[in-house]
Coordinates of C-alpha atoms in Angstrom, one line a residue:
M1 CA -18.7 -21.6 -29.2
S2 CA -15.5 -23.4 -28.3
R3 CA -17.0 -25.1 -25.2
P4 CA -17.9 -28.7 -25.5
G5 CA -21.4 -28.1 -24.2
F6 CA -22.2 -25.4 -26.8
L7 CA -24.6 -27.7 -28.8
L8 CA -26.6 -28.6 -25.7
S9 CA -26.8 -25.2 -24.2
A10 CA -29.4 -22.4 -25.0
W11 CA -26.8 -20.4 -27.0
P12 CA -27.7 -22.0 -30.5
W13 CA -31.4 -21.2 -30.0
R14 CA -30.6 -17.7 -28.7
C15 CA -28.6 -17.1 -31.8
A16 CA -31.4 -18.5 -33.9
G17 CA -33.9 -16.2 -32.2
Y18 CA -31.5 -13.2 -32.7
L19 CA -31.3 -13.7 -36.5
L20 CA -35.0 -14.8 -36.8
S21 CA -36.2 -11.6 -35.1
G22 CA -33.7 -9.7 -36.9
A23 CA -35.2 -11.0 -40.3
V24 CA -38.8 -10.0 -39.0
T25 CA -37.7 -6.6 -37.7
G26 CA -35.6 -5.9 -40.9
A27 CA -38.8 -6.6 -43.1
V28 CA -40.9 -4.3 -41.0
V29 CA -38.2 -1.5 -41.2
L30 CA -38.0 -1.8 -45.0
V31 CA -41.7 -1.5 -45.4
G32 CA -41.8 1.4 -43.0
L33 CA -39.0 3.3 -44.8
V34 CA -40.2 2.6 -48.3
A35 CA -43.9 3.6 -47.4
G36 CA -42.5 6.8 -45.6
A37 CA -40.2 7.8 -48.4
V38 CA -42.7 7.3 -51.1
A39 CA -45.5 9.0 -49.3
G40 CA -43.3 12.0 -48.2
G41 CA -41.9 12.4 -51.8
L42 CA -45.5 12.4 -53.4
L43 CA -46.8 14.7 -50.9
A44 CA -43.8 17.1 -50.7
V45 CA -45.1 19.3 -53.4
V46 CA -47.9 20.4 -50.9
L47 CA -45.4 20.5 -48.1
V48 CA -47.3 17.7 -46.2
G49 CA -44.6 15.2 -47.0
L50 CA -41.8 17.2 -45.6
P51 CA -42.7 16.1 -42.0
L52 CA -42.9 12.5 -43.4
L53 CA -39.4 12.8 -44.8
V54 CA -38.0 14.1 -41.5
L55 CA -39.5 11.1 -39.7
V56 CA -37.8 8.9 -42.2
A57 CA -34.6 10.6 -41.5
L58 CA -35.2 10.1 -37.7
A59 CA -36.2 6.4 -38.2
G60 CA -32.8 5.3 -37.4
I61 CA -33.2 6.2 -33.7
P62 CA -36.0 3.7 -32.9
V63 CA -34.3 1.1 -35.1
A64 CA -31.0 1.5 -33.3
W65 CA -32.9 1.4 -29.8
V66 CA -34.6 -2.0 -30.8
E67 CA -31.2 -3.4 -32.1
R68 CA -29.4 -2.6 -29.1
R69 CA -31.9 -4.3 -26.9
R70 CA -31.9 -7.3 -29.3
L71 CA -28.2 -7.7 -28.5
R72 CA -29.2 -9.1 -25.1
L73 CA -29.9 -12.5 -27.0
V74 CA -26.3 -12.9 -27.8
D75 CA -24.3 -10.3 -26.1
G76 CA -25.3 -10.3 -22.6
G77 CA -26.6 -6.7 -22.6
P78 CA -27.4 -3.6 -24.7
V79 CA -24.7 -1.6 -26.3
S80 CA -24.4 1.9 -25.1
G81 CA -25.7 4.8 -27.1
R82 CA -25.9 8.4 -26.3
H83 CA -27.6 11.5 -27.8
R84 CA -27.0 15.0 -26.7
T85 CA -29.6 16.6 -24.4
P86 CA -31.3 19.5 -26.0
G87 CA -30.4 22.9 -24.5
A88 CA -34.0 23.9 -24.2
P89 CA -37.5 22.3 -24.1
G90 CA -39.6 22.2 -27.2
L91 CA -40.2 19.9 -30.3
W92 CA -38.1 22.4 -32.6
V93 CA -35.1 22.3 -30.5
W94 CA -35.2 18.5 -30.3
L95 CA -35.5 18.1 -34.0
T96 CA -32.6 20.5 -34.8
T97 CA -30.4 18.8 -32.1
R98 CA -31.0 15.4 -33.4
L99 CA -30.6 16.3 -37.0
R100 CA -27.2 17.9 -36.4
E101 CA -25.9 14.8 -34.5
Q102 CA -23.6 12.3 -36.2
A103 CA -25.1 9.7 -34.1
T104 CA -28.5 10.2 -35.8
W105 CA -27.2 9.9 -39.3
R106 CA -25.0 6.9 -38.3
E107 CA -28.1 5.2 -37.0
F108 CA -30.1 6.2 -40.1
G109 CA -27.4 4.6 -42.3
Y110 CA -27.5 1.4 -40.2
A111 CA -31.3 1.4 -40.6
L112 CA -30.9 1.5 -44.5
L113 CA -28.3 -1.2 -44.3
F114 CA -30.5 -3.2 -42.1
A115 CA -33.5 -2.8 -44.3
G116 CA -31.6 -3.4 -47.6
V117 CA -29.2 -6.2 -46.8
L118 CA -28.9 -7.5 -43.3
W119 CA -32.3 -8.8 -42.7
L120 CA -32.1 -11.0 -45.9
V121 CA -28.9 -12.3 -44.7
D122 CA -30.6 -13.2 -41.3
A123 CA -33.5 -14.8 -43.1
L124 CA -31.2 -16.8 -45.5
V125 CA -28.9 -18.1 -42.7
V126 CA -32.0 -19.1 -40.5
G127 CA -33.4 -21.0 -43.5
V128 CA -30.3 -22.8 -44.4
A129 CA -28.7 -23.4 -41.0
L130 CA -31.9 -24.1 -39.1
L131 CA -35.1 -24.8 -41.2
C132 CA -33.4 -27.0 -43.8
P133 CA -31.8 -29.3 -41.0
L134 CA -35.1 -29.5 -39.0
S135 CA -37.0 -30.5 -42.2
V136 CA -34.4 -33.3 -42.8
V137 CA -34.7 -34.4 -39.2
A138 CA -38.6 -34.6 -39.6
A139 CA -38.5 -36.8 -42.5
P140 CA -39.7 -39.9 -40.6
L141 CA -42.5 -37.8 -39.1
L142 CA -43.4 -36.3 -42.5
M143 CA -43.3 -39.8 -44.1
A144 CA -45.7 -41.1 -41.4
T145 CA -48.3 -38.2 -41.8
V146 CA -48.1 -36.4 -45.0
G147 CA -46.6 -39.3 -47.0
G148 CA -49.0 -41.8 -45.5
G149 CA -46.2 -44.1 -44.6
E150 CA -45.0 -44.6 -48.2
E151 CA -42.8 -41.8 -49.4
V152 CA -41.6 -38.3 -48.6
K153 CA -39.7 -35.6 -50.5
V154 CA -36.7 -34.3 -48.5
L155 CA -36.2 -30.6 -49.2
K156 CA -38.0 -31.2 -52.5
L157 CA -34.8 -32.7 -53.9
W158 CA -34.9 -36.5 -53.4
T159 CA -37.7 -39.1 -52.6
V160 CA -37.5 -41.5 -49.6
T161 CA -39.7 -44.6 -49.7
T162 CA -38.4 -46.8 -47.0
W163 CA -38.3 -46.4 -43.2
P164 CA -34.7 -47.2 -42.9
A165 CA -33.8 -44.6 -45.4
A166 CA -36.0 -42.0 -43.6
S167 CA -34.2 -42.8 -40.4
G168 CA -30.8 -42.5 -42.1
V169 CA -32.0 -39.1 -43.4
A170 CA -33.0 -38.1 -39.9
V171 CA -29.6 -38.9 -38.4
L172 CA -28.1 -36.9 -41.3
G173 CA -30.4 -34.0 -40.4
L174 CA -29.1 -34.2 -36.8
V175 CA -25.5 -33.9 -38.1
L176 CA -26.6 -30.9 -40.3
L177 CA -28.4 -29.3 -37.4
G178 CA -25.2 -29.4 -35.3
I179 CA -23.2 -27.9 -38.1
G180 CA -26.0 -25.3 -38.5
A181 CA -25.8 -24.4 -34.8
Y182 CA -22.2 -23.3 -35.2
V183 CA -23.1 -21.4 -38.4
L184 CA -25.9 -19.5 -36.4
G185 CA -23.5 -18.8 -33.7
A186 CA -20.8 -17.4 -35.9
V187 CA -23.3 -15.3 -38.0
A188 CA -25.0 -14.0 -35.0
G189 CA -21.7 -13.1 -33.4
A190 CA -20.6 -11.3 -36.6
R191 CA -24.0 -9.4 -36.7
A192 CA -23.6 -8.4 -33.0
G193 CA -20.1 -7.1 -33.6
L194 CA -21.4 -5.1 -36.6
V195 CA -24.0 -3.6 -34.4
R196 CA -21.6 -2.6 -31.9
L197 CA -19.2 -1.2 -34.6
L198 CA -22.0 1.0 -36.1
L199 CA -24.2 1.8 -33.2
A200 CA -21.9 2.1 -30.2
S201 CA -21.5 5.5 -28.7
R202 CA -17.9 6.5 -28.6
E203 CA -18.6 8.7 -25.6
G204 CA -20.4 5.9 -23.9
E205 CA -17.5 3.6 -24.3
L206 CA -15.0 6.2 -23.1
D207 CA -17.2 6.9 -20.1
A208 CA -17.4 3.2 -19.4
R209 CA -13.7 3.0 -19.4
V210 CA -13.2 6.0 -17.2
V211 CA -15.7 4.5 -14.6
E212 CA -13.7 1.1 -14.7
L213 CA -10.5 2.9 -14.4
A214 CA -11.8 4.7 -11.3
R215 CA -13.0 1.6 -10.0
S216 CA -9.7 -0.1 -10.4
R217 CA -7.8 2.6 -8.9
A218 CA -10.2 2.6 -5.8
R219 CA -9.6 -1.2 -5.6
L220 CA -5.9 -0.6 -5.7
V221 CA -6.1 1.8 -2.9
D222 CA -8.2 -0.5 -0.8
A223 CA -5.8 -3.4 -1.5
F224 CA -2.9 -1.0 -0.5
E225 CA -4.5 -0.1 2.8
T226 CA -5.3 -3.7 3.5
E227 CA -1.6 -4.6 2.9
R228 CA -0.4 -1.7 5.2
R229 CA -2.5 -2.9 8.1
R230 CA -1.3 -6.4 7.5
I231 CA 2.3 -5.4 7.7
E232 CA 1.6 -3.1 10.7
R233 CA -0.2 -6.0 12.5
D234 CA 2.7 -8.6 11.7
L235 CA 5.2 -6.2 12.9
H236 CA 3.3 -5.3 16.0
D237 CA 2.5 -8.9 17.0
G238 CA 5.7 -10.5 15.7
A239 CA 8.9 -8.5 15.5
Q240 CA 8.0 -6.0 18.2
Q241 CA 7.0 -8.7 20.7
R242 CA 10.4 -10.6 20.0
L243 CA 12.4 -7.5 20.6
V244 CA 10.5 -6.6 23.8
A245 CA 11.4 -10.2 25.0
L246 CA 14.9 -9.8 23.9
S247 CA 15.3 -6.4 25.8
M248 CA 13.8 -8.0 28.9
T249 CA 16.3 -11.0 28.7
L250 CA 19.3 -8.7 28.1
G251 CA 18.2 -6.6 31.1
L252 CA 17.9 -9.7 33.3
A253 CA 21.3 -10.9 32.1
R254 CA 22.9 -7.5 32.8
L255 CA 21.7 -7.6 36.2
D256 CA 23.0 -11.0 37.0
A257 CA 26.4 -10.7 35.3
P258 CA 29.4 -9.7 37.4
P259 CA 31.0 -6.4 36.8
G260 CA 33.6 -6.5 33.9
P261 CA 33.6 -6.6 30.1
L262 CA 30.6 -9.1 29.8
A263 CA 28.5 -6.7 31.7
D264 CA 29.5 -3.7 29.6
L265 CA 28.6 -5.7 26.5
L266 CA 25.2 -6.7 27.9
T267 CA 24.7 -3.1 28.8
T268 CA 25.4 -1.9 25.3
A269 CA 23.3 -4.7 23.7
H270 CA 20.4 -3.8 26.0
R271 CA 20.6 -0.3 25.0
D272 CA 20.8 -1.1 21.3
A273 CA 17.7 -3.4 21.6
G274 CA 15.8 -0.6 23.2
L275 CA 16.8 1.7 20.4
A276 CA 15.8 -0.8 17.8
L277 CA 12.5 -1.4 19.6
A278 CA 11.9 2.4 19.6
E279 CA 12.7 2.7 15.8
L280 CA 10.5 -0.3 15.1
R281 CA 7.6 1.1 17.1
E282 CA 8.1 4.5 15.1
L283 CA 8.1 2.6 11.9
I284 CA 4.9 0.6 12.8
H285 CA 3.2 4.0 13.7
G286 CA 4.3 5.4 10.3
I287 CA 2.8 2.4 8.4
H288 CA -0.6 2.6 9.9
P289 CA -1.0 3.9 13.5
K290 CA -3.1 1.8 15.8
V291 CA -4.7 4.8 17.3
L292 CA -6.3 5.4 13.9
T293 CA -7.7 1.9 13.6
D294 CA -9.0 1.8 17.2
Y295 CA -10.2 5.3 17.9
G296 CA -10.7 7.1 14.5
L297 CA -9.4 10.2 12.6
P298 CA -9.8 12.8 15.4
D299 CA -7.8 11.1 17.9
A300 CA -5.1 10.0 15.5
V301 CA -4.9 13.7 14.5
H302 CA -4.5 14.7 18.0
D303 CA -1.8 12.2 18.4
A304 CA 0.2 13.5 15.4
A305 CA -0.2 17.0 16.6
D306 CA 1.2 16.0 20.1
R307 CA 4.3 14.5 18.2
C308 CA 4.8 17.6 16.0
P309 CA 7.7 19.8 17.2
V310 CA 5.5 22.9 16.5
P311 CA 2.6 23.6 18.8
V312 CA -0.5 22.6 17.0
D313 CA -4.1 23.4 17.8
V314 CA -6.8 20.7 16.7
E315 CA -10.4 21.6 16.0
L316 CA -11.7 18.5 14.5
E317 CA -14.9 16.7 15.5
L318 CA -16.8 13.9 13.6
A319 CA -20.1 12.3 14.4
G320 CA -19.0 9.0 12.8
R321 CA -16.1 7.5 10.9
P322 CA -15.4 7.5 7.2
S323 CA -14.4 4.6 5.1
G324 CA -11.0 3.1 5.9
A325 CA -9.3 4.4 2.7
I326 CA -10.5 7.9 3.2
E327 CA -9.7 7.8 7.0
A328 CA -6.1 6.8 6.1
A329 CA -5.6 9.2 3.4
A330 CA -6.8 12.0 5.4
Y331 CA -4.7 11.1 8.3
F332 CA -1.5 10.8 6.1
V333 CA -2.3 14.2 4.5
V334 CA -2.4 15.8 8.0
C335 CA 0.9 14.1 9.0
E336 CA 2.7 15.1 5.9
A337 CA 1.4 18.6 6.2
L338 CA 2.6 18.8 9.9
A339 CA 6.0 17.4 8.8
N340 CA 6.3 20.1 6.2
V341 CA 5.5 22.8 8.9
A342 CA 8.1 21.5 11.1
K343 CA 10.8 21.2 8.5
H344 CA 10.2 24.1 6.1
S345 CA 7.8 26.8 7.4
G346 CA 9.6 28.1 10.4
A347 CA 6.1 28.6 12.0
A348 CA 5.5 29.3 15.7
R349 CA 2.1 27.7 15.5
A350 CA -0.2 25.6 13.5
R351 CA -3.9 24.6 13.5
V352 CA -5.7 21.5 12.2
S353 CA -9.3 21.8 11.7
G354 CA -12.2 20.1 9.8
G355 CA -15.6 18.4 9.9
H356 CA -18.1 16.7 7.7
H357 CA -21.1 18.3 6.1
G358 CA -22.8 18.2 2.8
G359 CA -21.6 14.7 2.2
R360 CA -18.0 15.8 2.3
L361 CA -15.2 15.4 4.7
F362 CA -12.8 18.4 4.8
L363 CA -9.5 19.1 6.6
E364 CA -7.5 22.3 6.8
V365 CA -3.9 22.7 8.0
H366 CA -2.9 26.2 8.6
D367 CA 0.5 27.6 10.0
D368 CA 1.8 31.2 10.4
G369 CA 5.2 30.5 8.7
R370 CA 7.0 32.1 6.0
G371 CA 4.9 30.6 3.1
G372 CA 6.1 30.1 -0.4
A373 CA 5.4 26.4 -0.3
D374 CA 5.3 24.7 -3.7
A375 CA 3.9 21.4 -4.4
A376 CA 6.2 20.9 -7.5
A377 CA 9.4 21.5 -5.5
G378 CA 9.5 18.0 -3.9
S379 CA 7.4 18.6 -0.7
G380 CA 5.6 15.3 -0.9
L381 CA 2.3 17.0 -1.7
T382 CA 2.3 15.8 -5.2
G383 CA 2.0 12.3 -4.2
L384 CA -0.6 13.2 -1.6
A385 CA -2.6 15.0 -4.2
D386 CA -2.4 11.8 -6.4
R387 CA -3.6 9.7 -3.5
V388 CA -6.4 12.1 -2.7
S389 CA -7.5 12.2 -6.4
V390 CA -7.9 8.5 -6.4
L391 CA -10.6 8.8 -4.0
D392 CA -12.4 11.6 -5.8
G393 CA -11.0 14.1 -3.4
R394 CA -9.5 17.6 -3.9
L395 CA -6.4 19.1 -2.3
A396 CA -5.6 22.8 -2.4
L397 CA -2.5 24.7 -1.2
T398 CA -2.4 28.5 -0.7
S399 CA 1.0 29.6 0.4
P400 CA 2.0 33.3 -0.6
P401 CA 5.6 34.5 0.1
G402 CA 5.6 35.6 3.7
G403 CA 2.8 33.3 4.7
P404 CA 0.4 32.1 6.0
T405 CA 0.0 28.7 4.4
L406 CA -3.2 26.9 4.2
L407 CA -3.7 23.3 3.0
R408 CA -7.2 22.1 2.4
V409 CA -8.4 18.7 1.4
E410 CA -11.9 17.4 0.7
F411 CA -13.2 13.9 0.2
P412 CA -16.8 12.8 -0.9
C413 CA -18.0 10.2 1.8
E414 CA -20.7 9.4 4.2
L415 CA -19.9 8.7 7.9
T416 CA -20.7 5.5 9.6
E417 CA -22.0 5.2 13.1
P418 CA -19.0 5.4 15.5
A419 CA -18.0 2.0 16.8
D420 CA -17.3 1.3 20.6
R421 CA -13.8 2.4 21.3
C422 CA -11.2 -0.3 22.1
A423 CA -9.9 -0.5 25.7

């Protein structure tokens, strides 16, 4: 309503349609509730009216369903509502379930409020804010038709007998129509807010928030992985190449320098440049290994196993590739597990196995060490568990004292077709 183009948009008419349909619907609901209550009360003595009274009590369910759908006119979509699913089939179970729900009685209360008050407010606002200004705008037309070109009564309050006066009244009607459009918008917004307050499912809103939270966490993970890859690419293509060029230049300078202090300094600088280059390559590999991007998870796991001080057997075959976030999370779980094996387990051998079936990617890291691993003792597994849970995965650790230790992680995912390997 604060936008300059509100009056020329479809929103005033949508608000008018919302309130007008509310007036009509409310009148129908009033007639239905009164008729059902009267008939049920009169026939209750012969027990025939009891089902009618039950139907009256359940009338809030269809009324709430209609009201939620009518919100599309002014609120962009229906408000969520939820009833419990009956525990067993059958009409009696359904009736008892509905009559015990708070949502059913809340909807019935809204139906009573709708039939008793709200539809009258809707009709009054439509009449004052829309129909009255339209009748004022139509004064020249009414004067030309009904009044025979001589006079016309405006809103049954005053008589207009000249064409200039009728035109002035029409201009006044346009001003009133603009004001009425804002009144319609304000009342329709308030009515929609009341519907959401009384009929919105608290569980539905909570579920929607949980879903949005899960989506936002997934987006953060994707953004984090994208940033890691960007940093890895910038370091690989920028700083690493400069260090390579510097190392080559120092090596050539050392060969050309005569024996003496300068040659010794060049030798030291060349050795330090080589160490810095090795550390940078290790850093790049830790941020996001290129083998993971180019060849996929199995080859990246084989590479991590080769770099582990403890001998590691790898049994991992995949027919495709999971999404980038899941692939990276699975790889770093394996790397962290192998690092823990090398640092804390005292194992003589380890094994990494896994695969994909049933729509889930699973990995297991097993070692024959001393066991007794505790995720709460600062082993780094707590952070990995949080990262796995963001992707709807599960991480389980079994490590009794004396060993062995088994770490298992699962991700729900589907595999894509394997891409052609890079040269």
